[in-house]
XYZ file of N, CA, C and O in Angstrom:
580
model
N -29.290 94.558 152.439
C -28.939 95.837 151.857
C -28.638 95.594 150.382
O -28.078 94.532 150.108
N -28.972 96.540 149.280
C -28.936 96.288 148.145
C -28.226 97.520 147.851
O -28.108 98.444 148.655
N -27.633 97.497 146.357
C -26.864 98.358 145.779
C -27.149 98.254 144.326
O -26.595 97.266 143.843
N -27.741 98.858 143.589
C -28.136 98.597 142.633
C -26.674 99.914 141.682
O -26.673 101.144 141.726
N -25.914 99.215 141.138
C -24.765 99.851 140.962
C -24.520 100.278 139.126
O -24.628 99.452 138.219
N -24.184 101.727 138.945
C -23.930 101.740 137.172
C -22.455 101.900 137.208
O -21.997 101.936 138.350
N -21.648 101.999 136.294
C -20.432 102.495 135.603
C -20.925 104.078 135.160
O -21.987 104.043 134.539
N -20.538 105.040 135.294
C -21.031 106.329 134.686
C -20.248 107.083 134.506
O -19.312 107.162 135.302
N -20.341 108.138 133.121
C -18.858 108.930 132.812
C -18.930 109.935 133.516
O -17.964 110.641 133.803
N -20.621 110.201 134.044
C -20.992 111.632 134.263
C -22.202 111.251 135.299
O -22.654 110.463 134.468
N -23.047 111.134 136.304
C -23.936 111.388 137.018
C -24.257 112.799 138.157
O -23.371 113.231 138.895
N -25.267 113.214 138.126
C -25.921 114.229 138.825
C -27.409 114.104 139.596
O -28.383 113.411 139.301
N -27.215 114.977 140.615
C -28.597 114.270 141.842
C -29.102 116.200 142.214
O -28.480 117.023 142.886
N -30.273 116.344 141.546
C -30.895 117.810 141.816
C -32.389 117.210 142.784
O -33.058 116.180 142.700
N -32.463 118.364 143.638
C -33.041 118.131 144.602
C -33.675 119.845 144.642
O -32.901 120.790 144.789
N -35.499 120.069 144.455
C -35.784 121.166 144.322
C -34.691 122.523 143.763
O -34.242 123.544 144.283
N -34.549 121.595 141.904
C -33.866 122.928 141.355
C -31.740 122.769 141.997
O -30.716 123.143 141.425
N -31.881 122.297 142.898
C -30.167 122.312 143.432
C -29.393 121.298 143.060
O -29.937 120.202 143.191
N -28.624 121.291 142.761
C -27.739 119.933 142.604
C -26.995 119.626 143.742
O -26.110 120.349 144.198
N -27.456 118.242 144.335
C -26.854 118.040 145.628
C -25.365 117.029 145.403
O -24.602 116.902 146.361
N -25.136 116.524 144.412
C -24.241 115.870 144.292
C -23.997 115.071 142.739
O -24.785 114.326 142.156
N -22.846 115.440 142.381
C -22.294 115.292 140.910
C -21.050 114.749 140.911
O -20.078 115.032 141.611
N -21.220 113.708 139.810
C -19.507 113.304 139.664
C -19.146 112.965 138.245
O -19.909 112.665 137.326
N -17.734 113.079 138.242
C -17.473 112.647 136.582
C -17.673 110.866 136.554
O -18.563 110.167 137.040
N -16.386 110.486 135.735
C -16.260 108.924 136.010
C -16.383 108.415 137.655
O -15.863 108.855 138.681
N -17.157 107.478 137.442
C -17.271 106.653 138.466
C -18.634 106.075 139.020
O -19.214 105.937 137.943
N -19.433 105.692 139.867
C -19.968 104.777 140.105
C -21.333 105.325 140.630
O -21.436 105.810 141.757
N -22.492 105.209 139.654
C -23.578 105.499 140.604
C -24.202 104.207 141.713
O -24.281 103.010 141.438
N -24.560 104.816 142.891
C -24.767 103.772 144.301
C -26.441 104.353 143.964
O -26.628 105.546 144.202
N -27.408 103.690 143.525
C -28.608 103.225 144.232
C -28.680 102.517 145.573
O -28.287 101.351 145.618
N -29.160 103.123 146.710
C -29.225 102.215 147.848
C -30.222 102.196 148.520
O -30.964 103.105 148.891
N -30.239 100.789 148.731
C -31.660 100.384 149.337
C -31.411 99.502 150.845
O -30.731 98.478 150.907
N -32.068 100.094 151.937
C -31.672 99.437 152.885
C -33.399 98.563 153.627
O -34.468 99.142 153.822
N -33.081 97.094 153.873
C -33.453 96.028 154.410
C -34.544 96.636 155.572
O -34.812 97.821 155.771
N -34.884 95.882 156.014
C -35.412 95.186 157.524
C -34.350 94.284 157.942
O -34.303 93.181 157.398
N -33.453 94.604 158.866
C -32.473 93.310 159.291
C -31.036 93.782 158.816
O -29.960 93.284 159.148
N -31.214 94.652 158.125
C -29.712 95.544 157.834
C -29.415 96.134 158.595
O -30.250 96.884 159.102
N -27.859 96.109 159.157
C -26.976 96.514 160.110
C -25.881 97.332 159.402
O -25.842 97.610 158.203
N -24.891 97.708 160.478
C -23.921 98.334 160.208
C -22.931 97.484 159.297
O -22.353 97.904 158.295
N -22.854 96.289 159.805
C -21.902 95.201 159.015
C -22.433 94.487 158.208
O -21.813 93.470 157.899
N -23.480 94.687 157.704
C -24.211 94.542 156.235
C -23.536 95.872 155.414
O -22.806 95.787 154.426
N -23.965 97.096 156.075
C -23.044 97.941 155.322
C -21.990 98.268 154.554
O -21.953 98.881 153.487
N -20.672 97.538 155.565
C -19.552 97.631 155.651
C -19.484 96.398 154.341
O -18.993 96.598 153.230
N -19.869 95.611 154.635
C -19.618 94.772 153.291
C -20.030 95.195 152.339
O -19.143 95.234 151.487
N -21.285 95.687 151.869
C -21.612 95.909 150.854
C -20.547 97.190 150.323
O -20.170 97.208 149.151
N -20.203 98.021 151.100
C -19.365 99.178 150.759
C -18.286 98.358 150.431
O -17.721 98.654 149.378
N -17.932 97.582 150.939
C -16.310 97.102 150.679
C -16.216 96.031 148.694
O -15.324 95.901 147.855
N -17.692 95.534 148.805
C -17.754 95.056 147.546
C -17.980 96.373 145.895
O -17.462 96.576 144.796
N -19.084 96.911 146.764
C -19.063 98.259 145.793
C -17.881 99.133 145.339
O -17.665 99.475 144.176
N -17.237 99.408 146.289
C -15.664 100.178 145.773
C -14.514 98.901 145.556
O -13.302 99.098 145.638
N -14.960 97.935 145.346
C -13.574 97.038 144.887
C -14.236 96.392 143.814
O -13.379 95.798 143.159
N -15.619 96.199 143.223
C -15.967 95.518 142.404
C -15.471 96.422 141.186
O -15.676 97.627 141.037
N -14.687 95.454 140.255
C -13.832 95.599 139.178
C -14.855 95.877 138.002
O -15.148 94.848 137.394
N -15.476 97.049 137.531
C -16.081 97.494 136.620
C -15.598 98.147 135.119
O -16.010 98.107 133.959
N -14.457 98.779 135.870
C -13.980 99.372 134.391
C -12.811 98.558 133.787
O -12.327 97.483 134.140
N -12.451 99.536 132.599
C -11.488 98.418 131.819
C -9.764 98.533 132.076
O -9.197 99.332 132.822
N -9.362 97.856 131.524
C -8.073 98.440 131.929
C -7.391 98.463 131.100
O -8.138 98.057 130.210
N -5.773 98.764 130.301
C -5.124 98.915 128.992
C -5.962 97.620 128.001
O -6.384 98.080 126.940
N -6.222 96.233 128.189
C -6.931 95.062 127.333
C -8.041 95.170 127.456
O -8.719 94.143 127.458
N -8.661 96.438 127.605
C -10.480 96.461 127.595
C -11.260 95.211 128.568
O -12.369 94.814 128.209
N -10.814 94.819 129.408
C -10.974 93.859 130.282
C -11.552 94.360 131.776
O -10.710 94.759 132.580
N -12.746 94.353 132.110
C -12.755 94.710 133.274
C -12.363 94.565 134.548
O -13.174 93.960 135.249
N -11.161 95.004 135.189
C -10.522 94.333 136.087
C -9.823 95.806 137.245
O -9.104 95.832 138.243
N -10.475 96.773 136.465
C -9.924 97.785 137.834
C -11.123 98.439 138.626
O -12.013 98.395 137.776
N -11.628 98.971 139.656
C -12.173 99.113 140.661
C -12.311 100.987 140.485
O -11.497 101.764 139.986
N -13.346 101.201 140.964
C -12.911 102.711 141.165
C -12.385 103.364 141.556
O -12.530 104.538 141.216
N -11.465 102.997 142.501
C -9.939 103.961 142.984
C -9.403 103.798 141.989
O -8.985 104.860 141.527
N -9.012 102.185 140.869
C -7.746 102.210 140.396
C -7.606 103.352 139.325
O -6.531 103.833 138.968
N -9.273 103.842 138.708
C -9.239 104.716 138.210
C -9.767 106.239 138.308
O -10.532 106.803 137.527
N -9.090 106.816 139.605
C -9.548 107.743 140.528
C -11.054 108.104 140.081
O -10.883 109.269 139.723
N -12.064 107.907 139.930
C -13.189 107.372 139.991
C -13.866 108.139 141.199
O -13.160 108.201 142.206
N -15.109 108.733 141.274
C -15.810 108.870 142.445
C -17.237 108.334 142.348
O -17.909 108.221 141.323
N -17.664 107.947 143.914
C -19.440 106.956 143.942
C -20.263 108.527 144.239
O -19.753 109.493 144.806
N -21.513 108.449 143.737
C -22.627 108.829 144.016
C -23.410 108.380 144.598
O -24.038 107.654 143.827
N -23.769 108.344 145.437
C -24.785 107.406 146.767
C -26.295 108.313 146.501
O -26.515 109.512 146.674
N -26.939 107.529 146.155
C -28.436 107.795 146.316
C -29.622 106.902 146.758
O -30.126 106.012 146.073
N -29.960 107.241 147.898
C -31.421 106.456 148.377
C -32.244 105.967 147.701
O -32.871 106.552 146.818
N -32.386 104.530 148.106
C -33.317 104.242 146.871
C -33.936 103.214 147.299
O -33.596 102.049 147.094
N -35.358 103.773 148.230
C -36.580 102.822 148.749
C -37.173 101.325 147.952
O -37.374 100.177 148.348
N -37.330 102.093 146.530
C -37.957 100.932 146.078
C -37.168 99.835 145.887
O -37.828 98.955 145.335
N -35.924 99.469 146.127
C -34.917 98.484 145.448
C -35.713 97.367 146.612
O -36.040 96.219 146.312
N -35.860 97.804 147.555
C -36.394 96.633 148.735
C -37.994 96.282 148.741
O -38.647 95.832 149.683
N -38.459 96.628 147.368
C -39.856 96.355 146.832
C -40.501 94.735 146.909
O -39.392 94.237 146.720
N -41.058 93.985 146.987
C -41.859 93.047 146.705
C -42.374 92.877 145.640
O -43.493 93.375 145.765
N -42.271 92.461 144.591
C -43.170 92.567 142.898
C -43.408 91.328 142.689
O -43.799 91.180 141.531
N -43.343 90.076 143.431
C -43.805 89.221 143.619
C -45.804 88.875 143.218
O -46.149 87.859 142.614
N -46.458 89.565 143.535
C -47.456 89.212 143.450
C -48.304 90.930 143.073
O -47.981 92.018 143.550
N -49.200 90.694 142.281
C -49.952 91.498 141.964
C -49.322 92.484 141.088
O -48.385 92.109 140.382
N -49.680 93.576 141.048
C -49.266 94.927 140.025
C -49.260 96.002 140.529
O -49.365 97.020 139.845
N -49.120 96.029 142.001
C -48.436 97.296 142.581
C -47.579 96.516 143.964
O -47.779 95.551 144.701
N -46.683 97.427 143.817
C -45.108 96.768 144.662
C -45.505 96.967 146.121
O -45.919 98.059 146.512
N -45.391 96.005 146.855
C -44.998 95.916 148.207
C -44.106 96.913 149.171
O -43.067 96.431 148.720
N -43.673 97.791 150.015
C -42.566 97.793 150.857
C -42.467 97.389 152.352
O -41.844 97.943 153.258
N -43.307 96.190 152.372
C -42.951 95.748 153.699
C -41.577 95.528 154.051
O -41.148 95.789 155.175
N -40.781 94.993 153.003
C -39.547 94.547 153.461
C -38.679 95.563 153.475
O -37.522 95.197 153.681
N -38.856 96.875 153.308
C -37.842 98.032 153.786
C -37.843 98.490 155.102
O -38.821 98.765 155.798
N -36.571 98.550 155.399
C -36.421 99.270 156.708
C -36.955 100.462 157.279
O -36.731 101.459 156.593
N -37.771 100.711 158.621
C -38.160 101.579 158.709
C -37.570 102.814 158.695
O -36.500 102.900 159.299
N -38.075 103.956 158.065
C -37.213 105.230 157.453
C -36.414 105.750 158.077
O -35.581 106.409 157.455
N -36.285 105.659 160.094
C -35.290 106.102 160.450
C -33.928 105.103 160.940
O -33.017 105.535 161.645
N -33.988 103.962 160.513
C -33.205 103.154 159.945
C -32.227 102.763 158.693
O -31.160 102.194 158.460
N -33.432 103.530 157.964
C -32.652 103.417 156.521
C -31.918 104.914 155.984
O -31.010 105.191 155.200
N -32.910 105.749 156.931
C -31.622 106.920 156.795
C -30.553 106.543 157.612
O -29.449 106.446 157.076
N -30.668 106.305 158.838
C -29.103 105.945 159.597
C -27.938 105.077 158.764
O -26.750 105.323 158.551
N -28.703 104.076 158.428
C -27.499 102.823 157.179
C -27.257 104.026 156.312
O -26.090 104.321 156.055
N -28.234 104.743 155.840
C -27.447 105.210 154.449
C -26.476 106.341 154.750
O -25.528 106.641 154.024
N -26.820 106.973 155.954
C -25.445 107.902 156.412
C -24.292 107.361 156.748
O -23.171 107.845 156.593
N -24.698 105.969 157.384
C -23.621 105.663 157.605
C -22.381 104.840 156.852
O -21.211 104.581 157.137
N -23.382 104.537 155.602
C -22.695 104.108 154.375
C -21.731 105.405 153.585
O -20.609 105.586 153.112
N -22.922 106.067 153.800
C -21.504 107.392 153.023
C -20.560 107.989 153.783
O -19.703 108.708 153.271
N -20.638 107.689 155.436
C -19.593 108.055 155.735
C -18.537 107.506 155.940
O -17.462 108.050 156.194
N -18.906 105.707 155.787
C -17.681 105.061 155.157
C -17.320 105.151 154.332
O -16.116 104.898 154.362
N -17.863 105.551 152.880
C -17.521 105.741 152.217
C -16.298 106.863 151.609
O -15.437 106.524 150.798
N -16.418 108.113 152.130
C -15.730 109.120 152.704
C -14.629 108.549 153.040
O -13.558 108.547 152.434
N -14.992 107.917 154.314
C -13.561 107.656 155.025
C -12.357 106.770 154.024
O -11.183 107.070 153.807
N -13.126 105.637 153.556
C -12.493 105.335 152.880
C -11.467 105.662 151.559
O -10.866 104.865 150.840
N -11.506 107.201 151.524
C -10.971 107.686 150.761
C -11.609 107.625 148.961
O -10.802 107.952 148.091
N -12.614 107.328 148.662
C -13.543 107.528 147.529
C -13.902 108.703 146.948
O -14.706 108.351 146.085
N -13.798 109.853 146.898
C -14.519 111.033 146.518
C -15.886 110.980 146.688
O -16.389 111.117 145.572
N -16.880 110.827 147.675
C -18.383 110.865 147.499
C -19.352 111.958 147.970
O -19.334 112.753 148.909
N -20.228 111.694 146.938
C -21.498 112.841 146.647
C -22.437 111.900 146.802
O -22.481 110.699 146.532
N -23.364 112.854 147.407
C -24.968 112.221 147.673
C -25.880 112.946 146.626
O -25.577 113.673 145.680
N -27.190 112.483 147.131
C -28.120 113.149 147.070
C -28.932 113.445 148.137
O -28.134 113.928 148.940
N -29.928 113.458 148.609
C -30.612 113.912 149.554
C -31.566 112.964 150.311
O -32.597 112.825 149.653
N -31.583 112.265 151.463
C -32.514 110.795 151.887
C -34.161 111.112 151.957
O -34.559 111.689 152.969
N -34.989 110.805 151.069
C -36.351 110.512 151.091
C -36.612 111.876 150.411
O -37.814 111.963 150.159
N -36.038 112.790 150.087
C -36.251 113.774 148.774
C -37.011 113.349 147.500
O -36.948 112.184 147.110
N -37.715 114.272 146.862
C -37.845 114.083 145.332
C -36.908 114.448 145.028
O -36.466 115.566 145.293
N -36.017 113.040 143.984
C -34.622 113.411 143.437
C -34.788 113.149 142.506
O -35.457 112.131 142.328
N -34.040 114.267 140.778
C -33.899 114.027 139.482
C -32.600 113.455 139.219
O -31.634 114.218 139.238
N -32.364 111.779 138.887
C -31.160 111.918 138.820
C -30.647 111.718 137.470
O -30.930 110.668 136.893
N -29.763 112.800 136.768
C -29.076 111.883 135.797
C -27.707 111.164 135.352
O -26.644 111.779 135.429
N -27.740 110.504 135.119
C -26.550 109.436 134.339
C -25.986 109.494 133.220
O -26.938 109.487 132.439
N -25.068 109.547 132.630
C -24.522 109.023 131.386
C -23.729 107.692 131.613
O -22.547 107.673 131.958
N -24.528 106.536 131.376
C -24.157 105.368 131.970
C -23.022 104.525 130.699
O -23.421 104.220 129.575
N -21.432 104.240 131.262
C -20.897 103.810 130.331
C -21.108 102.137 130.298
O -21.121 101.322 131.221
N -21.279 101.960 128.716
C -21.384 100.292 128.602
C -22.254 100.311 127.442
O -21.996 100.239 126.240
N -24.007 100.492 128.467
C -23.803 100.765 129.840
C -23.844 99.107 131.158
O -24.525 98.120 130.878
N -23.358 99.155 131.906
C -22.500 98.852 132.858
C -23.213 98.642 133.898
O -22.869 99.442 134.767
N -24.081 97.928 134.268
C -25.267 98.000 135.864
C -25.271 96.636 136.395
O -25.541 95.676 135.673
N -24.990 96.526 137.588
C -25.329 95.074 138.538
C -25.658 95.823 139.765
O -25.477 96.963 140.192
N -26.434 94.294 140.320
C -27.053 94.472 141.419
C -26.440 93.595 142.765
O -26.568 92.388 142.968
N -25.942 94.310 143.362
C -24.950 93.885 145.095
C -26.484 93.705 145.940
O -27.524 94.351 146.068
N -26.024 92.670 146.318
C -26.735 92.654 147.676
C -26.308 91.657 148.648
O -26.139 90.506 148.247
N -26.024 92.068 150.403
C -25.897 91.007 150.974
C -26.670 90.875 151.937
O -26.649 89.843 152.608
């Protein structure tokens, strides 16, 4: 499972014209789910994503997490992260999970997420989605376990 993760002051996820999910500060979630990804692939990766220390704190030092700065994630599906670009000049997706797999992980990622007390917004699974960012930094790593 991958998480391709920003810092953002501002992100938004429109889906035919609607906006399905918007947040101020806090964390856009690109997510990409495996072949071989489970629930407790999940659970970790969620547990690294909302504790990984991104923003700054009074010494401009990155060392607080997105709760510490009530912060909310944006979770958005995101097939290609589990691409192949290994060989040739058009990408692979053998190694993604089949789609009703990778919608199940990704629901079930946001509804840990939820639970966990995060503020979270989606976007929509296997939609054409416009998303935008105002990415602070800007601020992007890539989780995966």
């Amino acid at each position: 499972m991958i998480a391709l993760i920003q810092r953002v002051s501002e992100a938004s996820v429109t889906v035919e014209g609607e906006v399905t999910g918007a947040i101020g500060q806090g964390v856009l979630v690109l997510l990409g789910v495996e072949q071989g990804d489970d629930e407790a692939k999940a659970d970790k990766l969620l547990h690294k994503v909302s504790g990984y220390r991104i923003f700054s704190d009074e010494n401009g030092k990155m060392n607080l997490n997105v709760s510490q700065v009530s912060g909310s994630l944006l979770v958005v599906s995101q097939f290609t992260l589990a691409a192949d670009t290994g060989k040739g000049m058009r990408p692979s997706f053998s190694g993604g999970a089949h789609p009703a797999d990778a919608e199940r992980l990704y629901e079930y990622f946001v509804a840990r997420a939820r639970e966990s007390g995060v503020p979270t917004e989606t976007g929509r699974f296997a939609a054409d989605m416009k998303v935008r960012l105002l990415n602070d930094g800007p601020v992007t790593f890539w989780l995966q376990v």
